[in-house]
Short mmCIF file of C-alpha atoms and ligand atoms in Angstrom, two decimals:
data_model
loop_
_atom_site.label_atom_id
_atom_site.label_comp_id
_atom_site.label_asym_id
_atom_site.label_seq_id
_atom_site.Cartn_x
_atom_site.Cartn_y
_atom_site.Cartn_z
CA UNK A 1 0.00 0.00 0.00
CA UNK A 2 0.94 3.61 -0.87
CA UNK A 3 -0.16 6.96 0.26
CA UNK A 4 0.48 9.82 -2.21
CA UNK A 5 0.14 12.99 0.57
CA UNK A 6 2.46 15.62 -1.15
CA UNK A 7 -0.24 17.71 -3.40
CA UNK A 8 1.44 20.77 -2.20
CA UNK A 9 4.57 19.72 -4.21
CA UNK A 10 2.71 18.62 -7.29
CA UNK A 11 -0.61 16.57 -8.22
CA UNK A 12 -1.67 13.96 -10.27
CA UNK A 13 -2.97 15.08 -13.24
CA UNK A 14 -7.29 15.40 -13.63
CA UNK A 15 -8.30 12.76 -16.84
CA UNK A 16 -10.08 15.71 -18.03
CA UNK A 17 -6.79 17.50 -18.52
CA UNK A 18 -4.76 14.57 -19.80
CA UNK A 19 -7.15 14.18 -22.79
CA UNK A 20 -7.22 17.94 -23.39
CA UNK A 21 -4.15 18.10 -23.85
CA UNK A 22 -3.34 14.45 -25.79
CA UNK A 23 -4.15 15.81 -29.38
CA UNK A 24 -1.96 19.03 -29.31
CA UNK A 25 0.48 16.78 -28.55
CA UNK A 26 -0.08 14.79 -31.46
CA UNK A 27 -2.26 15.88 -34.90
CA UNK A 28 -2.97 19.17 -33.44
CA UNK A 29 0.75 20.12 -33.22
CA UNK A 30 0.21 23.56 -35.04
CA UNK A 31 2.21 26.89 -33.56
CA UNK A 32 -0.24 29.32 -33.29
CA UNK A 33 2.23 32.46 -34.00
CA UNK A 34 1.59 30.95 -37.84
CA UNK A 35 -1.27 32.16 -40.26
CA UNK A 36 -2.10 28.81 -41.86
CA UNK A 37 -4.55 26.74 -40.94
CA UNK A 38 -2.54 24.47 -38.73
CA UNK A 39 -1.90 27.13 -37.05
CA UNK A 40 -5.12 28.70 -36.45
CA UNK A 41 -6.43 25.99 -34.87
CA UNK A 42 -3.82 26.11 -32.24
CA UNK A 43 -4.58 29.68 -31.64
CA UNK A 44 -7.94 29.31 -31.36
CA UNK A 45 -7.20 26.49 -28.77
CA UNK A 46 -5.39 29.11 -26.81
CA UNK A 47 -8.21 31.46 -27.06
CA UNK A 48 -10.84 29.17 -25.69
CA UNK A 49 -8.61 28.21 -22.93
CA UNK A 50 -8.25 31.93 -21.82
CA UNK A 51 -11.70 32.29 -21.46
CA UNK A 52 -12.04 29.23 -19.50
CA UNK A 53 -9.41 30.61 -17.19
CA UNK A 54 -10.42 33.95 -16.99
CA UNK A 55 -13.81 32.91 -15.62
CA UNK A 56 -12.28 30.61 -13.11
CA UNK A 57 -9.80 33.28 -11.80
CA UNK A 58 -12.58 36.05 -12.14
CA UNK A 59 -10.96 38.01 -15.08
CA UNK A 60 -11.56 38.85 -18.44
CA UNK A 61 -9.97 36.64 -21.48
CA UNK A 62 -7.63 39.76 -22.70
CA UNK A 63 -6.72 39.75 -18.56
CA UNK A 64 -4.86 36.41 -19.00
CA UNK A 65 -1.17 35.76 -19.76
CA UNK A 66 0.00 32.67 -20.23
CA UNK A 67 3.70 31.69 -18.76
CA UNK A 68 6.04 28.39 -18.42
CA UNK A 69 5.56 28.27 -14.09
CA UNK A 70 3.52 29.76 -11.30
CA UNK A 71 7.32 30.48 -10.62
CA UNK A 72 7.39 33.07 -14.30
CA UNK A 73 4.65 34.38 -13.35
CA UNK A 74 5.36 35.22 -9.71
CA UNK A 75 8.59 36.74 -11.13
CA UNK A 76 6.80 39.00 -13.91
CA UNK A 77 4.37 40.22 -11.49
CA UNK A 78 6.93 41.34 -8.92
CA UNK A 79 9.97 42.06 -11.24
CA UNK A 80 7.85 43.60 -14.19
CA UNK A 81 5.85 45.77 -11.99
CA UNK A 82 8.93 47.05 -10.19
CA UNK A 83 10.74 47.39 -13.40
CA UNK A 84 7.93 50.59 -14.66
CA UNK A 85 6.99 51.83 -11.66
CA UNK A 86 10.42 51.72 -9.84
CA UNK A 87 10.23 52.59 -6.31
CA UNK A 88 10.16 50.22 -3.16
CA UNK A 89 8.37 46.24 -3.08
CA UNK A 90 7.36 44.86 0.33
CA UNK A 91 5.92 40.84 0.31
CA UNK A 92 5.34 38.59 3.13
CA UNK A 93 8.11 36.75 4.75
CA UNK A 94 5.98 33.80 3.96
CA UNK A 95 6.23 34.03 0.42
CA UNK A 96 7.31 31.27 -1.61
CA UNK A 97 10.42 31.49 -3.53
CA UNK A 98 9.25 32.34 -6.42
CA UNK A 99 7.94 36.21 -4.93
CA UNK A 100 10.20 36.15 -2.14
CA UNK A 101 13.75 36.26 -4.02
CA UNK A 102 12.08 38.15 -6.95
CA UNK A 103 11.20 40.75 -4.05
CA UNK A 104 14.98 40.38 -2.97
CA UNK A 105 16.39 40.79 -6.41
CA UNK A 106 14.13 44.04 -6.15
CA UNK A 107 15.70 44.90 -3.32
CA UNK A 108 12.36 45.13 -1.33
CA UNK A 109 11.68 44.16 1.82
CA UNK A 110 9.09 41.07 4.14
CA UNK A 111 6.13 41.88 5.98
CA UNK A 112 5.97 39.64 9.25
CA UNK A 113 2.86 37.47 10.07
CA UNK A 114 1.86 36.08 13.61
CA UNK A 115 2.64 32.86 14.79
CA UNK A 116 -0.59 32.00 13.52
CA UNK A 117 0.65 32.24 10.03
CA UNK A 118 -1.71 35.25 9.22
CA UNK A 119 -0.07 38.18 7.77
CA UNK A 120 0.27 40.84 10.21
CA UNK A 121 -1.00 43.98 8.89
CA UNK A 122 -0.55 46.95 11.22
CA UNK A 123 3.26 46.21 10.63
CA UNK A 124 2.42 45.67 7.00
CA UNK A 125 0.66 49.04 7.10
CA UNK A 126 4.05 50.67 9.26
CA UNK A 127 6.60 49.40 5.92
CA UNK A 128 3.73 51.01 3.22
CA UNK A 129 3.97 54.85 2.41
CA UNK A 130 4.07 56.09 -0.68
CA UNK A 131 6.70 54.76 -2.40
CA UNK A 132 5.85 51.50 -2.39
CA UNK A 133 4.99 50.69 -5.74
CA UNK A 134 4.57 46.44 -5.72
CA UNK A 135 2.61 44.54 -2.88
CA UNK A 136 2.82 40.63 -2.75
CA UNK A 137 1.01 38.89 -0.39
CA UNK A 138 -0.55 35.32 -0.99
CA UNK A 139 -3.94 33.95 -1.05
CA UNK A 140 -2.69 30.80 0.70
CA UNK A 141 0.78 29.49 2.03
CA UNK A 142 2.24 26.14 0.65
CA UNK A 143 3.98 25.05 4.06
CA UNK A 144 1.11 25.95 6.69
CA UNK A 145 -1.94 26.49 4.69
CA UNK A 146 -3.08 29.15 6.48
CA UNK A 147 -5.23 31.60 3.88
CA UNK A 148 -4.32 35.59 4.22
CA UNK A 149 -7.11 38.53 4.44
CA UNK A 150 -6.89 39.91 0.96
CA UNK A 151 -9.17 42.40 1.16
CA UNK A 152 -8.03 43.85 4.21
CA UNK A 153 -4.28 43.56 3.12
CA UNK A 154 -5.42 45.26 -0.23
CA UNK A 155 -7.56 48.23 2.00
CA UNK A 156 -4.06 49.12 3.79
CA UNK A 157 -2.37 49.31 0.49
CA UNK A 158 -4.36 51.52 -1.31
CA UNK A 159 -4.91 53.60 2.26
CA UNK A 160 -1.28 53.91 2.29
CA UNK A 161 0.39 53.38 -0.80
CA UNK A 162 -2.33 54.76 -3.37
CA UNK A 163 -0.03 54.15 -6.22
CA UNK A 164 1.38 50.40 -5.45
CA UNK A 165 0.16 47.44 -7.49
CA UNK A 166 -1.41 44.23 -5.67
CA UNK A 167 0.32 40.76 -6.66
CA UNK A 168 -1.40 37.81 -5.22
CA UNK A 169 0.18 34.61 -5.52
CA UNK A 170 -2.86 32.34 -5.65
CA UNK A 171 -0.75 29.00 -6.64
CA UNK A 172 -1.91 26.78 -3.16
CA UNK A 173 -5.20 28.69 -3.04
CA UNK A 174 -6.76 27.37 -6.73
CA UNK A 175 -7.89 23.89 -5.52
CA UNK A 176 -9.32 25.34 -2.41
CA UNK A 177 -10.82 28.85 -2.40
CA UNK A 178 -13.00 30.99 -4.91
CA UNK A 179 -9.66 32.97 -6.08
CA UNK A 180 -12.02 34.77 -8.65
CA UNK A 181 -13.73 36.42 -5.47
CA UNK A 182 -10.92 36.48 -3.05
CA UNK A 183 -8.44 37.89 -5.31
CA UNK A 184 -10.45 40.28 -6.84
CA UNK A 185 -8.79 43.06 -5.04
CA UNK A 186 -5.58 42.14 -6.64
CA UNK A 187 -3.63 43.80 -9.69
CA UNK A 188 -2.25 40.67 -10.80
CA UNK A 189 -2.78 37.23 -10.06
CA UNK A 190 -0.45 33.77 -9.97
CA UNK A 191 -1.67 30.62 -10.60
CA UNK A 192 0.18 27.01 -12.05
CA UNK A 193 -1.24 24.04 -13.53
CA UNK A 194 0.22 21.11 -12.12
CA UNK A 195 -0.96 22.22 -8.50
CA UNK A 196 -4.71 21.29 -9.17
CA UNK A 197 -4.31 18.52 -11.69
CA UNK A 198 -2.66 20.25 -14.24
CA UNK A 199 0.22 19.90 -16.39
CA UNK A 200 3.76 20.58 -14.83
CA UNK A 201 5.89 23.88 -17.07
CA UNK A 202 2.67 26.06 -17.07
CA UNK A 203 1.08 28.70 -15.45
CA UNK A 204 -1.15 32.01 -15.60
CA UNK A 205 -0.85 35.40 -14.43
CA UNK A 206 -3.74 37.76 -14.31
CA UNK A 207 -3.04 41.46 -15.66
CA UNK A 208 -6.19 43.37 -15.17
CA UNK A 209 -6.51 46.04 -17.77
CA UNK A 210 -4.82 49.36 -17.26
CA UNK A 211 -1.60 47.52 -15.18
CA UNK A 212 1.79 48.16 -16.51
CA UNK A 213 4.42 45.50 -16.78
CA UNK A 214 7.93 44.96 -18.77
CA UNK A 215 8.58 41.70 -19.51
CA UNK A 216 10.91 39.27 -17.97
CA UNK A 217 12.00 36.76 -21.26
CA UNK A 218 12.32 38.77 -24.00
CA UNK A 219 12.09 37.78 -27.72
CA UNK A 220 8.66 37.47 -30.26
CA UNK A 221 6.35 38.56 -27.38
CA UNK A 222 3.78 35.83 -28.10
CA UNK A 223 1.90 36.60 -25.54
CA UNK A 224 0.33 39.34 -25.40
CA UNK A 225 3.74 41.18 -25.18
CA UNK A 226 4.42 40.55 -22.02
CA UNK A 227 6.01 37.07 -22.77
CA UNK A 228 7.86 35.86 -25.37
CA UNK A 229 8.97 31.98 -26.29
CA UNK A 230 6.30 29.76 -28.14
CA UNK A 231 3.34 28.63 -26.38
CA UNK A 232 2.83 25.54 -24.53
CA UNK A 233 -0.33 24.77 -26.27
CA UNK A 234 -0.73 21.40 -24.91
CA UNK A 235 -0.36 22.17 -21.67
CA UNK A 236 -2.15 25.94 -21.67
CA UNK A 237 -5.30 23.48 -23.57
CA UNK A 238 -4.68 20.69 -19.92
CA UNK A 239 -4.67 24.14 -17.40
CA UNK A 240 -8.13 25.51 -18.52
CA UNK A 241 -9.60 21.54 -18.75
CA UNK A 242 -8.04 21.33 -14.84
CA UNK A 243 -9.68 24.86 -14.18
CA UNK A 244 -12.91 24.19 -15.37
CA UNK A 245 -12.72 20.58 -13.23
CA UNK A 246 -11.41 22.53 -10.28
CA UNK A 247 -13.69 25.09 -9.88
CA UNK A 248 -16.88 22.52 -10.65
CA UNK A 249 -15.84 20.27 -7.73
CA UNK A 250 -13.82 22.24 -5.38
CA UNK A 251 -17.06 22.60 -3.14
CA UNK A 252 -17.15 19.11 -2.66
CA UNK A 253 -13.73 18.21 -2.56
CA UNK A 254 -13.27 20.64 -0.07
CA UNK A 255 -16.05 19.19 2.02
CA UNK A 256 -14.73 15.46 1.10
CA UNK A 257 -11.12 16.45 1.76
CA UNK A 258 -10.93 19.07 4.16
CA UNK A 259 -12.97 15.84 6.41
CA UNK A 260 -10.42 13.33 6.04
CA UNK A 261 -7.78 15.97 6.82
CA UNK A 262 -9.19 16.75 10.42
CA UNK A 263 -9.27 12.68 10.97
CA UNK A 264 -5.94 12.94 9.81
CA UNK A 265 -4.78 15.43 12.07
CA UNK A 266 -7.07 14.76 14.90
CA UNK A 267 -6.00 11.21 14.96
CA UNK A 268 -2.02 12.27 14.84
CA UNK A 269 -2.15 14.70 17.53
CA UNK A 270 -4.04 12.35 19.71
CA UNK A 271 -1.83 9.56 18.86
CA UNK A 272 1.46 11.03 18.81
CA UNK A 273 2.73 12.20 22.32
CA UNK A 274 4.08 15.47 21.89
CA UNK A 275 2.60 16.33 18.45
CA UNK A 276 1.14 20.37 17.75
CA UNK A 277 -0.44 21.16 14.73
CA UNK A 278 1.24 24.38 13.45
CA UNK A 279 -0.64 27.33 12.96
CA UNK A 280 -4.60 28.06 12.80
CA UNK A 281 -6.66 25.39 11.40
CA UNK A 282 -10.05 27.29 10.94
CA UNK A 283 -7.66 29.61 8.76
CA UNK A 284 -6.69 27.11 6.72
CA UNK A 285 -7.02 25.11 3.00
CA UNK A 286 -8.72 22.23 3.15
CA UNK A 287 -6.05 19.96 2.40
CA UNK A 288 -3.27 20.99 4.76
CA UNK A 289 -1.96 18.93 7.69
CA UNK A 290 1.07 20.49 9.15
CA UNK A 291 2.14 18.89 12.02
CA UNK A 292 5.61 19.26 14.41
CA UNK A 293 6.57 16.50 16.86
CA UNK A 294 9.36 17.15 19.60
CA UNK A 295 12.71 14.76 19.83
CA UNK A 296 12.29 13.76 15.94
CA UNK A 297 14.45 15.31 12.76
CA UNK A 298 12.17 15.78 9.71
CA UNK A 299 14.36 14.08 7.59
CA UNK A 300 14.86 10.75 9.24
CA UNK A 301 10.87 10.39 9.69
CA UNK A 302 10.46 11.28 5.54
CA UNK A 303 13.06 8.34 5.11
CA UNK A 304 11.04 6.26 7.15
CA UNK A 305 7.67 7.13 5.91
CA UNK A 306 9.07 6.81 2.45
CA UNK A 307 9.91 3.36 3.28
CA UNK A 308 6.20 2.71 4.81
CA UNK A 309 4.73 3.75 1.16
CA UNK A 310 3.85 7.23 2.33
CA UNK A 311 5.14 10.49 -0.07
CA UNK A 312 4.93 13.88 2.58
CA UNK A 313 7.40 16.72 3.17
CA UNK A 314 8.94 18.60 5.77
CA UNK A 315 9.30 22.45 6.60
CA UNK A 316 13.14 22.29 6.45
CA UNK A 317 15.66 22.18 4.13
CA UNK A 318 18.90 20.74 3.95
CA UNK A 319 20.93 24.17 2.53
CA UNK A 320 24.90 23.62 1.95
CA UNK A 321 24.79 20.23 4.32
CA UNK A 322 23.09 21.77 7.33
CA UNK A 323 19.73 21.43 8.24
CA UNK A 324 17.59 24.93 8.26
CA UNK A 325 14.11 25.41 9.33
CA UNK A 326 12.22 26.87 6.56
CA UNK A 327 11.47 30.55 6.41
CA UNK A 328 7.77 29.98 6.98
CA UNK A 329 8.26 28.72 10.02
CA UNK A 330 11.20 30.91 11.48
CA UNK A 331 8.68 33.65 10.37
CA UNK A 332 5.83 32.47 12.21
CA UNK A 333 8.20 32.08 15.03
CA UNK A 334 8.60 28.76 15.50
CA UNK A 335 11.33 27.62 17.77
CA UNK A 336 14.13 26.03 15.54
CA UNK A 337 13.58 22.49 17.67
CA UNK A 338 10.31 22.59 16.75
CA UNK A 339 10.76 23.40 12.96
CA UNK A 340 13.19 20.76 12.34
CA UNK A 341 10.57 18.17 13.70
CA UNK A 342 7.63 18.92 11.67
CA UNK A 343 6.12 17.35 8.60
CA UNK A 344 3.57 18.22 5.72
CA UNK A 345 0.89 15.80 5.11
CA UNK A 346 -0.62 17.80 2.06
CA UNK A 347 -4.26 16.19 0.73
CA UNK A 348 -6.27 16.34 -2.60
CA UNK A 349 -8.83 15.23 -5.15
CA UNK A 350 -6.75 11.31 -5.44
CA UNK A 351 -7.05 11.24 -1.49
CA UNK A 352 -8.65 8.36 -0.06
CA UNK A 353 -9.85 7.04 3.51
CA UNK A 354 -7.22 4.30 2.57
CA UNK A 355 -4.36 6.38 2.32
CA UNK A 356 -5.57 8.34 5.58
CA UNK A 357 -6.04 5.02 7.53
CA UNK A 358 -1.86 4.41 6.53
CA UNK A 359 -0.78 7.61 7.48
CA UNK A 360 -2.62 7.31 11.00
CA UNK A 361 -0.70 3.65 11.41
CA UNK A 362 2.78 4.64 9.86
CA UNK A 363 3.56 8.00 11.06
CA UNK A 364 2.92 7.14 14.77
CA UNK A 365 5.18 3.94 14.32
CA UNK A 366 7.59 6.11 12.89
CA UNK A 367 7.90 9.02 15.04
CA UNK A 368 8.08 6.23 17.98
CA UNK A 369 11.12 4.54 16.27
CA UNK A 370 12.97 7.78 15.96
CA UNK A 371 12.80 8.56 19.72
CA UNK A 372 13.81 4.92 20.46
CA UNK A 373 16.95 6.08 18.47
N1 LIG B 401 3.87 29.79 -5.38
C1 LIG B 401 3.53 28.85 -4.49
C2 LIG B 401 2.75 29.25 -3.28
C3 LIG B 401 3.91 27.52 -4.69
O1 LIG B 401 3.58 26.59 -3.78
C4 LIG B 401 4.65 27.19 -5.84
C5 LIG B 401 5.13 25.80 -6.05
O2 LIG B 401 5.41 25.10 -5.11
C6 LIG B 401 4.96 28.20 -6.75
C7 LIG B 401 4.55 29.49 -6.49
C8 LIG B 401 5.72 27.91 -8.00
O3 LIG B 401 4.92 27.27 -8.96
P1 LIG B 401 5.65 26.40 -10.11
O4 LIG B 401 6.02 25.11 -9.47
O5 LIG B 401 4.62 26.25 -11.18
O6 LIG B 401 6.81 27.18 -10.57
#
């Protein structure tokens, strides 16, 4: 038996999207830059996958911009934003990567959230003035879960810095959360495909009209100008069949889910001496289990759960041979013991009871074997 419980990382792919995608890949192989027929059909694909995408994120079609990665599109929003308006970019310290070093390269600064995870914004509101010209906070995190208060981040931006732009980086928030109403205060808008049953290699970033960006690859300017290298047609066809599948069942996969994920975590904490769930649950997606247990090192229990069948992560990282405790969790101050014991059971649509019912036998068994030494 296997457990696959590390959707945060990547998903299986939705059928839907697999056969969306299977003829561009094959007779359909047109480039739709071209003016021939061949070609035409691919661009039309494109087209009707913008729309589809648009309505799922709450945009219009000529909104949409199609990139390679939620990690492009992160990096456009922040870097191409910064690169017109100039000025000063503050994101949350628990950005991922993909905003937080694009922030750095920008030479901006973090906002600092609670130890609940939860941005906190009257020290958001003390780094804003008005010189601030690029915003990033996230709809959800990928390590805790825990889902941020857009529209009261986005009322203390344009309080304080009238003329900044708002990036969310919806990426972890898709499967779970109506991003077309939650992130409608935002400028701009990440999401990536292979994070709710999408391809792997693309992702979308939502311009709304009037917002000024330069690009970040530079070359034919495909899309819309604002990216250039060929389109992924294939795999922009699979993201708008997985949106269109997301947002029809992410009401009940969220209900389905977001129950096996409190057994999960209920049964872990009561089973585990010395277990704490990190961070708010009530605050967070559906799908995320984020646990820390004292006396164990993250890595040894993935090696061990790995062995029992089970895929999960941890909130540390081994950076130039020493263990670190992510940023996420150093940010929601988590003591370092504590962070280097914890472990990401992430759930989604493939999720069974099954897989559940292993987790609540193996991870017990292994956390007990690692304090046995
Ligand atoms: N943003 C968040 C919150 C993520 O979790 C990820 C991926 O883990 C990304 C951005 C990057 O997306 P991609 O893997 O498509 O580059």
């Amino acid at each position: 038996m296997a457990a696959y419980l590390d959707n945060a990382a990547t998903t299986p792919m939705r059928p839907e999207a697999v056969e969306a995608m299977l003829p561009f890949l094959t007779e359909r192989f047109g480039n739709p830059s071209g003016s021939h027929a061949t070609a035409r059909e691919a661009k039309k694909a494109i087209e009707e996958a913008r729309e589809i995408v648009a309505a799922g994120l709450g945009a219009r079609p000529q909104e949409v911009v199609f990139t390679g990665s939620g990690t492009e599109a992160d990096n456009l929003a922040v870097l191409g934003a910064h690169a017109v308006a100039g000025g000063r970019v503050v994101c949350s310290a628990i950005e991922h990567h993909a905003v937080l070093h694009a922030t750095q390269v920008a030479g901006g600064v973090t906002a600092p959230v609670g130890a609940d995870g939860v941005i906190d914004l009257d020290r958001l509101a003390g780094l804003l003035d008005a010189d601030v010209t690029v915003v990033s906070v996230m709809l959800a995190n990928n390590e805790v879960g825990t889902i941020q208060p857009l529209a009261d981040v986005a009322a203390v931006v344009r309080e304080r810095s009238p003329r900044a732009l708002l990036h969310t980086d919806a990426v972890q928030a898709f499967p779970w959360v109506d991003v077309a109403e939650l992130a409608a205060p935002a400028d701009l808008v990440a999401i990536s495909g292979h994070k709710f049953g999408g391809p792997k290699g693309v992702g979308a970033l939502v311009v709304r009209d009037g917002v000024a960006l330069r690009p970040i690859v530079h070359g034919g300017g495909q899309e819309r100008d604002l990216r250039s290298g060929p389109h992924n047609v294939a795999g922009i066809v699979a993201l708008a069949a997985a949106v269109r599948a997301t947002v029809d069942r992410r009401a009940a996969e969220v209900e389905r889910i977001g129950a096996l994920r409190d057994r999960l975590a209920d049964g872990l904490l009561a089973s585990v001496p010395d277990s704490i769930e990190t961070g708010d649950r009530s605050r967070k997606i559906a799908g995320n289990c984020h646990l820390s247990f004292g006396g164990v090192e993250s890595e040894a229990l993935l090696v061990l759960l790995d062995g029992a069948g089970i895929a999960a992560s941890a909130g540390s990282a081994c950076t130039s041979g020493a263990i670190e405790a992510s940023h996420v969790l150093v940010a929601m101050g988590v003591p370092a013991a504590r962070a280097l014991g914890s472990l990401r059971l992430s759930l989604g649509p493939t999720t069974t009871d099954a897989d559940v019912d292993l987790a609540l036998d193996a991870v017990p068994a292994a956390v007990a074997r690692l304090r046995e030494g």
